[in-house]
CSV table of C-alpha atoms and ligand atoms in Angstrom, one decimal:
chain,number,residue,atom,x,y,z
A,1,UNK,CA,-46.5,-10.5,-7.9
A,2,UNK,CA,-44.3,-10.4,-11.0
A,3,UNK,CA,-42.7,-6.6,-10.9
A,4,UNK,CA,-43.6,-4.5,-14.1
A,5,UNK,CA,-41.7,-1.9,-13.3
A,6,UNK,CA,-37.8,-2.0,-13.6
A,7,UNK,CA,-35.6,0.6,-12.5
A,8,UNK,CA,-31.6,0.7,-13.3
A,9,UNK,CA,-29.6,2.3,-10.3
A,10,UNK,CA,-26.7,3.5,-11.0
A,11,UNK,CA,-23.6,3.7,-8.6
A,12,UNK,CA,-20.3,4.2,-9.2
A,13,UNK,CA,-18.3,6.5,-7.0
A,14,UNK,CA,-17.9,6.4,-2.9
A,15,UNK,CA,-20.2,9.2,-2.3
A,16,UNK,CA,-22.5,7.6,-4.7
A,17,UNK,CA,-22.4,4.0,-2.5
A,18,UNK,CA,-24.5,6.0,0.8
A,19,UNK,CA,-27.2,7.5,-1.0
A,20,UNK,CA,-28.1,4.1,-3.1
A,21,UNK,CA,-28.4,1.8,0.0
A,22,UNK,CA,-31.7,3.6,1.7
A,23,UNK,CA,-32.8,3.7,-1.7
A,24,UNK,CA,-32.8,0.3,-2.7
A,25,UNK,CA,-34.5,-0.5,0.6
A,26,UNK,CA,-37.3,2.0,0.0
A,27,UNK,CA,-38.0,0.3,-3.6
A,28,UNK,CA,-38.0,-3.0,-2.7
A,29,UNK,CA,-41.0,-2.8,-0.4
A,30,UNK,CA,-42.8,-2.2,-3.5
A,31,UNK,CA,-43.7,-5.8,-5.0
A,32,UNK,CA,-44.6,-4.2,-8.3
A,33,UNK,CA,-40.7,-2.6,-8.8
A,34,UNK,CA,-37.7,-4.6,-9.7
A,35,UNK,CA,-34.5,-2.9,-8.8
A,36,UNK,CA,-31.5,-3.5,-10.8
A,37,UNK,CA,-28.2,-1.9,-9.2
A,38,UNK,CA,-25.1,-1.5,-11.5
A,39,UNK,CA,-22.0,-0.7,-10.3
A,40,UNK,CA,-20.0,1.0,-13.3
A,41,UNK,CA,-16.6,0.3,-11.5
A,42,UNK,CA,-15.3,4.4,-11.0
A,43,UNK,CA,-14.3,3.5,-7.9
A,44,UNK,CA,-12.6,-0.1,-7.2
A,45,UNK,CA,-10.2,0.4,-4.5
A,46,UNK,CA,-11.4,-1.9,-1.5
A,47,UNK,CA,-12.2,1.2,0.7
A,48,UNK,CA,-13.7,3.4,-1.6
A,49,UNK,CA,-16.0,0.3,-2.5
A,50,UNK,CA,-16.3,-3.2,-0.9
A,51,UNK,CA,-16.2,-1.7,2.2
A,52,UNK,CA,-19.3,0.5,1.7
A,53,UNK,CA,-21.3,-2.3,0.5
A,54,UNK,CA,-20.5,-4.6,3.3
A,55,UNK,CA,-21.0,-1.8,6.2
A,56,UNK,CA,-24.4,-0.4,5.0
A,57,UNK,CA,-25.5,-4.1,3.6
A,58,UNK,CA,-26.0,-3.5,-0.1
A,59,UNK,CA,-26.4,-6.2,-2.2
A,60,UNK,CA,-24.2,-7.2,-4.5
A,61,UNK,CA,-24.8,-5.3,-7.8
A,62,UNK,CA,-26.4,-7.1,-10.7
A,63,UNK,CA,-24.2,-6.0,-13.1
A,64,UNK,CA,-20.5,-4.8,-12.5
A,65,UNK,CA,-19.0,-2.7,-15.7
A,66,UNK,CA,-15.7,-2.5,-14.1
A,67,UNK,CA,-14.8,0.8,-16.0
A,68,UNK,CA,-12.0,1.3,-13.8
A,69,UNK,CA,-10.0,5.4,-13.7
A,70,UNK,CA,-9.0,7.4,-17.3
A,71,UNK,CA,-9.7,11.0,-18.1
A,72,UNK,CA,-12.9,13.0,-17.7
A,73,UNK,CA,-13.3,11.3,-21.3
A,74,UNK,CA,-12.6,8.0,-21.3
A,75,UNK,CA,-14.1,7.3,-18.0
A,76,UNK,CA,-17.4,8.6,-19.5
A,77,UNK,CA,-17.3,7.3,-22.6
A,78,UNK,CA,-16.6,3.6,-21.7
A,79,UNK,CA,-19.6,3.8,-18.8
A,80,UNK,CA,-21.5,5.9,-21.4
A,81,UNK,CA,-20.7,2.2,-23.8
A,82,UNK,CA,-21.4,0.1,-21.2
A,83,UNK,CA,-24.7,1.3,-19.8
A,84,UNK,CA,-25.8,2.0,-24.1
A,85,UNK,CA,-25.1,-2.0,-24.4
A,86,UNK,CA,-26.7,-3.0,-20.9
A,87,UNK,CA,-30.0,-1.2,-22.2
A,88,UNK,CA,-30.0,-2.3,-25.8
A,89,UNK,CA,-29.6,-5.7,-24.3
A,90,UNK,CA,-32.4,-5.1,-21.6
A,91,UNK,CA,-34.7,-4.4,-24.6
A,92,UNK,CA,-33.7,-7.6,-26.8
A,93,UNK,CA,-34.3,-9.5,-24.2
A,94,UNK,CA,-38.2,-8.3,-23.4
A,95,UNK,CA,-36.9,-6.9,-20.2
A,96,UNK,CA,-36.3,-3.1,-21.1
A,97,UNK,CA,-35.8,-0.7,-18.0
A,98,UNK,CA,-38.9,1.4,-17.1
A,99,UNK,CA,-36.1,4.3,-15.9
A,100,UNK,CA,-32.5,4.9,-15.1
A,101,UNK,CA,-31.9,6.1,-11.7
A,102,UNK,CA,-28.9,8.4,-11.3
A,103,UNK,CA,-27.4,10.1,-7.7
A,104,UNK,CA,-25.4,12.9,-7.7
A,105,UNK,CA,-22.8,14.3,-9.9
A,106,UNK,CA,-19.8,11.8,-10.6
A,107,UNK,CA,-19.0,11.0,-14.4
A,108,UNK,CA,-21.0,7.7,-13.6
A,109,UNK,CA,-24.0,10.4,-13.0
A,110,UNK,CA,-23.9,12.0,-15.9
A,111,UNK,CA,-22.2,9.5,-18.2
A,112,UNK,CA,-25.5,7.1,-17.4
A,113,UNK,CA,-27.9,10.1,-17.8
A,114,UNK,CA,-26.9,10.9,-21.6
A,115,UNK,CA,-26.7,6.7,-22.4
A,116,UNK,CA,-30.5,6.1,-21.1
A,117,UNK,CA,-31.6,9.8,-22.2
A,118,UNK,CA,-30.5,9.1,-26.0
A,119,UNK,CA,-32.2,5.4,-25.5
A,120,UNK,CA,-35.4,7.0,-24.6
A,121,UNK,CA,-35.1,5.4,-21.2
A,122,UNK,CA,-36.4,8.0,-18.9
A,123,UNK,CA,-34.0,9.6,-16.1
A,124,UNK,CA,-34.6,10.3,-12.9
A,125,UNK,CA,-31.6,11.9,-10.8
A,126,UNK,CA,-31.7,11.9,-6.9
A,127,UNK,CA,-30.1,15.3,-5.7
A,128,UNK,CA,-31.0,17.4,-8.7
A,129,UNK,CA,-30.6,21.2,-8.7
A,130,UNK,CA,-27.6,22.0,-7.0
A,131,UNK,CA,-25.0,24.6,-8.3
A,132,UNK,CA,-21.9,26.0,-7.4
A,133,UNK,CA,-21.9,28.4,-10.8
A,134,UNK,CA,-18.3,27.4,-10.7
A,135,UNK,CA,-17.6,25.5,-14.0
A,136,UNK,CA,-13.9,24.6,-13.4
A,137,UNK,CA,-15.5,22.0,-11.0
A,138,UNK,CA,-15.8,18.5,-12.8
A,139,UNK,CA,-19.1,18.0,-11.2
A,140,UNK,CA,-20.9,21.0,-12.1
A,141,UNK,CA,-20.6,19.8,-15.3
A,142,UNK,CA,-22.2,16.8,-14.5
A,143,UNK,CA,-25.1,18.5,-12.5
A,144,UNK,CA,-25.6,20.9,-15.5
A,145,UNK,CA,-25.7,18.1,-18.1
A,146,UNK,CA,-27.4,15.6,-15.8
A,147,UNK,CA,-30.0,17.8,-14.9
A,148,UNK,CA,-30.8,18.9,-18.8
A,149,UNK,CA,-31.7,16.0,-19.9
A,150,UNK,CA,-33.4,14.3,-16.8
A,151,UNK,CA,-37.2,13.4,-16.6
A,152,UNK,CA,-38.0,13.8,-12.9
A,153,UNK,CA,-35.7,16.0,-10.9
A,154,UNK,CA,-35.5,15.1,-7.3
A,155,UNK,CA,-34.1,17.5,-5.2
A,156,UNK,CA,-32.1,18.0,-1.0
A,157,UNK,CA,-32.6,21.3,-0.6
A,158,UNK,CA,-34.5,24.4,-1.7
A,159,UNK,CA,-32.5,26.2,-3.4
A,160,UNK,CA,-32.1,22.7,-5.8
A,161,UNK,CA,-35.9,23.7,-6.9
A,162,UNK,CA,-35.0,27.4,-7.4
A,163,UNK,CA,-32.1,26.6,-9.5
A,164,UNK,CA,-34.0,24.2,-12.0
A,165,UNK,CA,-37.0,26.5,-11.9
A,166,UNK,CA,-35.1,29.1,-13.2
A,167,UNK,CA,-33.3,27.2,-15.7
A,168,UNK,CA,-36.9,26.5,-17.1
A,169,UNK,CA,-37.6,23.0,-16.0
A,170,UNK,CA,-41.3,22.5,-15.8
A,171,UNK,CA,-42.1,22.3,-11.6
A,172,UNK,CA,-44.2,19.1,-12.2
A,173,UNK,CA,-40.6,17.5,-12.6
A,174,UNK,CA,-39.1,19.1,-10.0
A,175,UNK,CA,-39.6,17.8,-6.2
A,176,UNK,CA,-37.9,18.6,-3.0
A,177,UNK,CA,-37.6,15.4,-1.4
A,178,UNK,CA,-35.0,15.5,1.4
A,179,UNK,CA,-31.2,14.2,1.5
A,180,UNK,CA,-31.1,10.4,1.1
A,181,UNK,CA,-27.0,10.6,2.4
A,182,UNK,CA,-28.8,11.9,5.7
A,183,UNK,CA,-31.4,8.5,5.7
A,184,UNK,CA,-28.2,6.7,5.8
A,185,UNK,CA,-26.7,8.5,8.3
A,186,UNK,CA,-29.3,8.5,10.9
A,187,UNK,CA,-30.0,4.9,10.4
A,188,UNK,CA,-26.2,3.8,11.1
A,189,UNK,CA,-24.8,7.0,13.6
A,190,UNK,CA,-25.8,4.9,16.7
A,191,UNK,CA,-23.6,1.7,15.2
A,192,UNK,CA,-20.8,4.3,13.7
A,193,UNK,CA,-20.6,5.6,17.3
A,194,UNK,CA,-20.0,2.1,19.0
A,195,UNK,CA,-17.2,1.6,16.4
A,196,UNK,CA,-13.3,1.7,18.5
A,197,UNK,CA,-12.3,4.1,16.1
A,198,UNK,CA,-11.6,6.8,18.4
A,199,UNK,CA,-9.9,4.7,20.9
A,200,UNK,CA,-7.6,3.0,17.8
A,201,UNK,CA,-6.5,6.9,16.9
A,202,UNK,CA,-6.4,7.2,20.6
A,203,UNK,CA,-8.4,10.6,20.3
A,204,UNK,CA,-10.8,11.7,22.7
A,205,UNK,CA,-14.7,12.6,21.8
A,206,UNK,CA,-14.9,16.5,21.0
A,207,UNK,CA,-11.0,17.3,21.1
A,208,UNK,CA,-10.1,16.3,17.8
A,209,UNK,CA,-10.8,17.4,14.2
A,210,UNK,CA,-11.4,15.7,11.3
A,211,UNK,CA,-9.7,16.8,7.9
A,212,UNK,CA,-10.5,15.1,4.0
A,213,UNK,CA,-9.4,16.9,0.7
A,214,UNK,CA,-9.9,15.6,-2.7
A,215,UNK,CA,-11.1,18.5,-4.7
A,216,UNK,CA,-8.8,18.9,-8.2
A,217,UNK,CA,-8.8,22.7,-7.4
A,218,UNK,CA,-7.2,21.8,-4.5
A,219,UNK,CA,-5.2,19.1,-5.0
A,220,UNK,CA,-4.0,19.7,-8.3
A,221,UNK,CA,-1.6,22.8,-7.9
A,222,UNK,CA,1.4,22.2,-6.0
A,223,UNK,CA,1.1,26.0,-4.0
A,224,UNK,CA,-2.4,25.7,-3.3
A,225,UNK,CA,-1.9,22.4,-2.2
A,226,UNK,CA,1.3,23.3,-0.2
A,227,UNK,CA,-0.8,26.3,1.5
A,228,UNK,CA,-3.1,23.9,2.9
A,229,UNK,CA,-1.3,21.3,4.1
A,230,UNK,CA,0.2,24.3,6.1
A,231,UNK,CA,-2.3,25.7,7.6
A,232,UNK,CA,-3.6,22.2,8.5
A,233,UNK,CA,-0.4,21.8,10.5
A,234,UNK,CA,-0.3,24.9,11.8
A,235,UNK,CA,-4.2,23.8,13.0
A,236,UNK,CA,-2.7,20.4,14.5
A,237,UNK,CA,-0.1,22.1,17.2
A,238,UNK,CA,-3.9,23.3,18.9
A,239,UNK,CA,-5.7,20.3,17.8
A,240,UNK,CA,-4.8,16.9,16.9
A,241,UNK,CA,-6.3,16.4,13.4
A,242,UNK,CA,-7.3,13.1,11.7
A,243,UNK,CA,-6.6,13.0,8.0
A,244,UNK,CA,-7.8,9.9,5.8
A,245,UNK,CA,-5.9,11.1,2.6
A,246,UNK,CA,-7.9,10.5,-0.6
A,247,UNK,CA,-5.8,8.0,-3.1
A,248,UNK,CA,-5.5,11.6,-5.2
A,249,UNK,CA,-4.7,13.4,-3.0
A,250,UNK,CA,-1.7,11.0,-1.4
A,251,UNK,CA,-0.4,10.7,-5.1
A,252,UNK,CA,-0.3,14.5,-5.6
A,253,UNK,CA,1.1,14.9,-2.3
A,254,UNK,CA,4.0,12.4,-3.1
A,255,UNK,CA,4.1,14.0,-6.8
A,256,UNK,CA,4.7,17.7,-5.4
A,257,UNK,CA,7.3,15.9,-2.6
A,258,UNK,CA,5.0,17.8,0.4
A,259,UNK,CA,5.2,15.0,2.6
A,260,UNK,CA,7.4,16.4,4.7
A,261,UNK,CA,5.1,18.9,6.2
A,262,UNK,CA,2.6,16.7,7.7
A,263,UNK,CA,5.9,14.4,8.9
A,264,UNK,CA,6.5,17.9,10.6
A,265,UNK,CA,3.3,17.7,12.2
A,266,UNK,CA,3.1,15.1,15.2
A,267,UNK,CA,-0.6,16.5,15.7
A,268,UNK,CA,-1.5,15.4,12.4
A,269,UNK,CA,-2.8,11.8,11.7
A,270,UNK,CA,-2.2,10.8,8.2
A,271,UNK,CA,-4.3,7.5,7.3
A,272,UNK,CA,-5.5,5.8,4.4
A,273,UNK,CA,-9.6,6.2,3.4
A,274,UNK,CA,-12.0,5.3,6.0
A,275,UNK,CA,-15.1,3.1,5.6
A,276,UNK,CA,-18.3,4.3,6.5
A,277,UNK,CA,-18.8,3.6,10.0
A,278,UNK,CA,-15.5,4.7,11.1
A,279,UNK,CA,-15.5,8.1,9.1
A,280,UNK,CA,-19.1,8.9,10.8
A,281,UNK,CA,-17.6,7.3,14.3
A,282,UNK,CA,-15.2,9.8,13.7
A,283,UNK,CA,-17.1,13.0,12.6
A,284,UNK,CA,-19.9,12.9,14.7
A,285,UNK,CA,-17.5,13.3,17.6
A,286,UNK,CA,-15.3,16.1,16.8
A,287,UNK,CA,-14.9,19.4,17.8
A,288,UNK,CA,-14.6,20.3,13.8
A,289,UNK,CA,-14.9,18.9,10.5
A,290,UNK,CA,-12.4,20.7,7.6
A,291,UNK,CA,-13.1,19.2,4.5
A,292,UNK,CA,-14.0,20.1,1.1
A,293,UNK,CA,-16.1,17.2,0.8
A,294,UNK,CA,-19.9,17.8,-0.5
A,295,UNK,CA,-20.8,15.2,1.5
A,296,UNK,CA,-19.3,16.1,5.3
A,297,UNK,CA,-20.7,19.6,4.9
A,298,UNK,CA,-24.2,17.8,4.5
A,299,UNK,CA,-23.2,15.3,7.4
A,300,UNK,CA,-21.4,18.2,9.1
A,301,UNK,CA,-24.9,20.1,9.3
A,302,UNK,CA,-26.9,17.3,10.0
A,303,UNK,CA,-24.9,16.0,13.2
A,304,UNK,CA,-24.4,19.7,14.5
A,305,UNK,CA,-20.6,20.0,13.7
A,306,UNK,CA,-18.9,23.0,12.7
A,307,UNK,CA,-17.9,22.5,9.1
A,308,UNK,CA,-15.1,24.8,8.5
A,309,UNK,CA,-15.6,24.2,3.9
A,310,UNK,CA,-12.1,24.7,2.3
A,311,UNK,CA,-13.9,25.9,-1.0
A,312,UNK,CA,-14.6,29.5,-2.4
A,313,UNK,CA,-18.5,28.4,-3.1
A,314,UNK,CA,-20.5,25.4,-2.5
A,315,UNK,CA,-23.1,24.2,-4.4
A,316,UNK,CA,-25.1,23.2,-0.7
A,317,UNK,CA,-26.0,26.8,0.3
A,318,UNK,CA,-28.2,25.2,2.9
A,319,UNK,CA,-25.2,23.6,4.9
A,320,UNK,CA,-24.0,27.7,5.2
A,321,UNK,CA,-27.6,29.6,5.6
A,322,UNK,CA,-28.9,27.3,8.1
A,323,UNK,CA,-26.2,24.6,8.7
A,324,UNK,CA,-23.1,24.6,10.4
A,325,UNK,CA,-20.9,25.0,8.1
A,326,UNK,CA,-18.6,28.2,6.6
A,327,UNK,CA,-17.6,28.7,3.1
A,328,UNK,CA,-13.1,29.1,4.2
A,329,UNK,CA,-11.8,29.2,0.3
A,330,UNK,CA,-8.0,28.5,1.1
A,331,UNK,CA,-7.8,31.1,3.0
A,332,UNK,CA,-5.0,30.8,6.3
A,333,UNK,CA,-6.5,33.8,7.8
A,334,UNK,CA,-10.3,33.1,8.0
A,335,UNK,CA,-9.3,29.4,8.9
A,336,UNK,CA,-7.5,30.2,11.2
A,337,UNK,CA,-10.4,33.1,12.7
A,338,UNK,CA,-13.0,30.5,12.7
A,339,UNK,CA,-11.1,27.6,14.2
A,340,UNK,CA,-10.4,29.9,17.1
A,341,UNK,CA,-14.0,30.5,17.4
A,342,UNK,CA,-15.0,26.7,17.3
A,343,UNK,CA,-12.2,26.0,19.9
A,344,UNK,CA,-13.8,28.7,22.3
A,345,UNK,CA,-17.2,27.7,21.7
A,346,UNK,CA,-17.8,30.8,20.0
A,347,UNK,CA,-18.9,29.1,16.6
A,348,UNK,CA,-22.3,29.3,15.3
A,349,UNK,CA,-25.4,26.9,16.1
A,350,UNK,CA,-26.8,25.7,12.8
A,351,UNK,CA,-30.1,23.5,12.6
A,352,UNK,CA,-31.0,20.2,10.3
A,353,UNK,CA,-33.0,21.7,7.1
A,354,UNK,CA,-35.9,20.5,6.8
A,355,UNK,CA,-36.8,17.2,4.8
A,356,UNK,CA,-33.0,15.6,6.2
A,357,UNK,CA,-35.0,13.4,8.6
A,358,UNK,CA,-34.6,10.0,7.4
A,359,UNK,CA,-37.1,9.1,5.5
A,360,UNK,CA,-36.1,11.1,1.8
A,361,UNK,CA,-35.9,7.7,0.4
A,362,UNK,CA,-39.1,6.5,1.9
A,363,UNK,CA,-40.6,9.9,-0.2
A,364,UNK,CA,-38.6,8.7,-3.7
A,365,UNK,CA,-40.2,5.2,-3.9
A,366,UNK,CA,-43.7,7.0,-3.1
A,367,UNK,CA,-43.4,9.4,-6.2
A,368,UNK,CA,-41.4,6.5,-8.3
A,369,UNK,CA,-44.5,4.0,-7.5
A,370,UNK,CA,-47.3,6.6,-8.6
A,371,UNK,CA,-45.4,8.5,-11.3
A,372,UNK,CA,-44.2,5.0,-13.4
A,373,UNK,CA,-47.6,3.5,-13.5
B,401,UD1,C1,-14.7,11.3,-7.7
B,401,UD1,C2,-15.8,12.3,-8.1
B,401,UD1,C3,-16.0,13.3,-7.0
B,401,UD1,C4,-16.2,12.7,-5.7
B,401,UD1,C5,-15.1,11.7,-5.4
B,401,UD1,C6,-15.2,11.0,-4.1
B,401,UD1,C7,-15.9,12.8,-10.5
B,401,UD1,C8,-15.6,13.8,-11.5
B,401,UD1,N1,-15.4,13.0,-9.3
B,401,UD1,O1,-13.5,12.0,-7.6
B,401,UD1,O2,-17.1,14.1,-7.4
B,401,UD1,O3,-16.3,13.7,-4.7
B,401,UD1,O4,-15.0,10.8,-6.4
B,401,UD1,O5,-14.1,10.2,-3.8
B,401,UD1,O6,-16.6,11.8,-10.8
B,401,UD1,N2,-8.3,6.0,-7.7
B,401,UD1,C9,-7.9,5.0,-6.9
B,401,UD1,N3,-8.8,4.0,-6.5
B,401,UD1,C10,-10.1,4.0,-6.8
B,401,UD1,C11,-10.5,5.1,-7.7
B,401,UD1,C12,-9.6,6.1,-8.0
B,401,UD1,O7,-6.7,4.9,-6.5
B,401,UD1,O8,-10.8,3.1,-6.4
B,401,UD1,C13,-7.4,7.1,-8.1
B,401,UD1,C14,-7.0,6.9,-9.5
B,401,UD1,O9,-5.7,7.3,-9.6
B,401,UD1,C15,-7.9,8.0,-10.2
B,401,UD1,C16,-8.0,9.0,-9.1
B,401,UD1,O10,-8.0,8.3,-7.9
B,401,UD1,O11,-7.3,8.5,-11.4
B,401,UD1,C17,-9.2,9.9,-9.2
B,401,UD1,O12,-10.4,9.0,-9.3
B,401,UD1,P1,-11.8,9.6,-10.0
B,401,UD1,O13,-12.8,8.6,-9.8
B,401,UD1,O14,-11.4,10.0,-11.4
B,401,UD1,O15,-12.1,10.9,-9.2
B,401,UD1,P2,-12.1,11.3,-7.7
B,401,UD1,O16,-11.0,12.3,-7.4
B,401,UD1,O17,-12.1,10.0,-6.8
């Protein structure tokens, strides 16, 4: 069957990478849907990218923009160019796009979102909803103008729906569909697990925890960033951490000359990024995640792990009210509290919310297939 229905995907930071790949594979069992995956190039770096695509077995994209790093500015205005001509020449050619699909809450996200939205090209954004009401955070700008001007809202969690409901969104657009970063997770934990990695860190399963930071509010300032690294060392002399240091976070650490605390800290691992199967080889084995990741504290809750969420909000309530994870700010002292808690087994139990059981994708091309007819 010829498809008559052609959907842009849009990808173009890591976290972006995990949530495409189950959905590609969900809309390709439809013969009548053509997807066509664009890459807009945010990320390049070999493990922030390539390596994504060859561990979860994406495709290669259709279209590469190669956009490449700027400002907040000029990385959305050249993929906001780029996507504008990719349309424009979708339509010249008889082929237009029947919507843009957009995940989460990168520039790409919302840079894509306002190119389609102004072309009349419907948008449709996969983990709508979610707020942190804390607008000196890059991407709740994104989610706040993403969301505005999106067609069909699908959302991870409940509190997704409650946000947009309140913000007046009309609830036939609005659907709570499950966590597509969890479909990917439970369809590679029992590979990530086989992986060596904890053999080549020569760590041992549940006596280890796993650190990332990458968040400008905590990377940016040279004492908040200081404070951290501290406390993470101070952490290491009762754990040994692993820390795969974000390319922004290495250059801010060389930048505010702060490499000499974790040299100070044998119990601290410094490595580069970590592709997908290593990272979740890693995680689902440890005693504690610290992070201030969106995506561990979903994966965090998901696998059971205590998160321990070096942020003053989080914009995944869920991973908090019924997850494993506890909102730390930068604080030394409640860090410090809770890790002792985790290390006598005195942490709390969380559960996996509902709708994070695989098959979110699955539920996406359903509603995609019926509402685009
Ligand atoms: C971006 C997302 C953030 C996401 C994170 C995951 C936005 C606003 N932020 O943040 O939501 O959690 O990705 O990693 O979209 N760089 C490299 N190699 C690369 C890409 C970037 O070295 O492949 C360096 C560049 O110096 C760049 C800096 O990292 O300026 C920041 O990259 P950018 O994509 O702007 O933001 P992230 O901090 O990665």
């Amino acid at each position: 069957m010829t498809p008559t229905k052609r959907f842009a995907l849009i990808a173009g930071a890591r976290p972006n990478f995990m949530k495409i790949a189950p959905i590609i594979r969900a809309l390709e069992r439809y013969p009548d849907l053509e997807v066509c995956l664009i890459h807009t190039g945010q990320h390049y770096d070999k493990n922030l990218s390539d390596v994504f695509f060859q561990e979860l077995g994406i495709r290669r994209p259709d279209v590469a923009l190669g956009v490449g790093s700027g400002s907040h500015a000029k990385q959305t205005a050249d993929v906001m160019v780029a996507v504008e001509n990719l349309i424009v020449e979708a339509n010249e050619k008889g082929q237009p796009f029947t919507a843009v699909i957009v995940v989460g809450d990168v520039n790409s996200t919302m840079a894509a979102a306002i190119a389609a939205s102004k072309l009349h090209v419907p948008v449709v954004h996969v983990e709508a909803g979610l707020r942190s009401r804390d607008r000196t955070m890059p991407e709740e700008i994104n989610r706040l103008v993403t969301d505005s001007i999106s067609d069909l809202l699908l959302c991870s969690e409940p509190a997704g729906v409650e946000n947009l409901i309140a913000e007046g969104h009309s609830a036939e657009n609005v659907h709570l569909v499950g966590n597509v970063m969890i479909d990917t997770l439970m369809n590679e934990v029992t590979r990530a697990k086989e992986q060596k990695t904890l053999e080549q860190f020569g760590l041992l399963a549940g006596q280890y925890g796993v650190v990332t930071l990458h968040r400008p509010g905590n990377v940016d300032e040279p004492e908040t960033l200081k404070g951290i690294l501290q406390v993470l060392a101070k952490i290491s002399e009762k754990l040994p951490l692993v820390f795969p240091v974000h390319p922004r976070t290495r250059s801010r650490i060389d930048q505010f000359a702060l490499r000499g605390i974790l040299d100070a800290a044998p119990g601290c691992r410094v490595v580069d990024p970590l592709g997908y199967l290593d990272c979740l080889c890693l995680t689902s084995q440890a005693k504690v995640v610290v992070t201030d990741s969106g995506g561990l504290q979903e994966e965090s809750t998901a696998l059971g792990v205590p998160c321990l969420t070096l942020r003053p909000n989080t914009e995944r309530p869920i991973t908090c009210s019924e997850g494993t994870g506890t909102l730390i700010g930068n604080s030394a002292d409640l860090l410090d509290l809770k890790l002792r808690e985790v290390l006598s087994d005195r942490y709390k139990i969380g559960k996996c919310p509902e709708l994070w059981d695989g098959k979110a994708a699955v539920r996406i091309a359903e509603l995609l297939s019926a509402k685009f007819r």
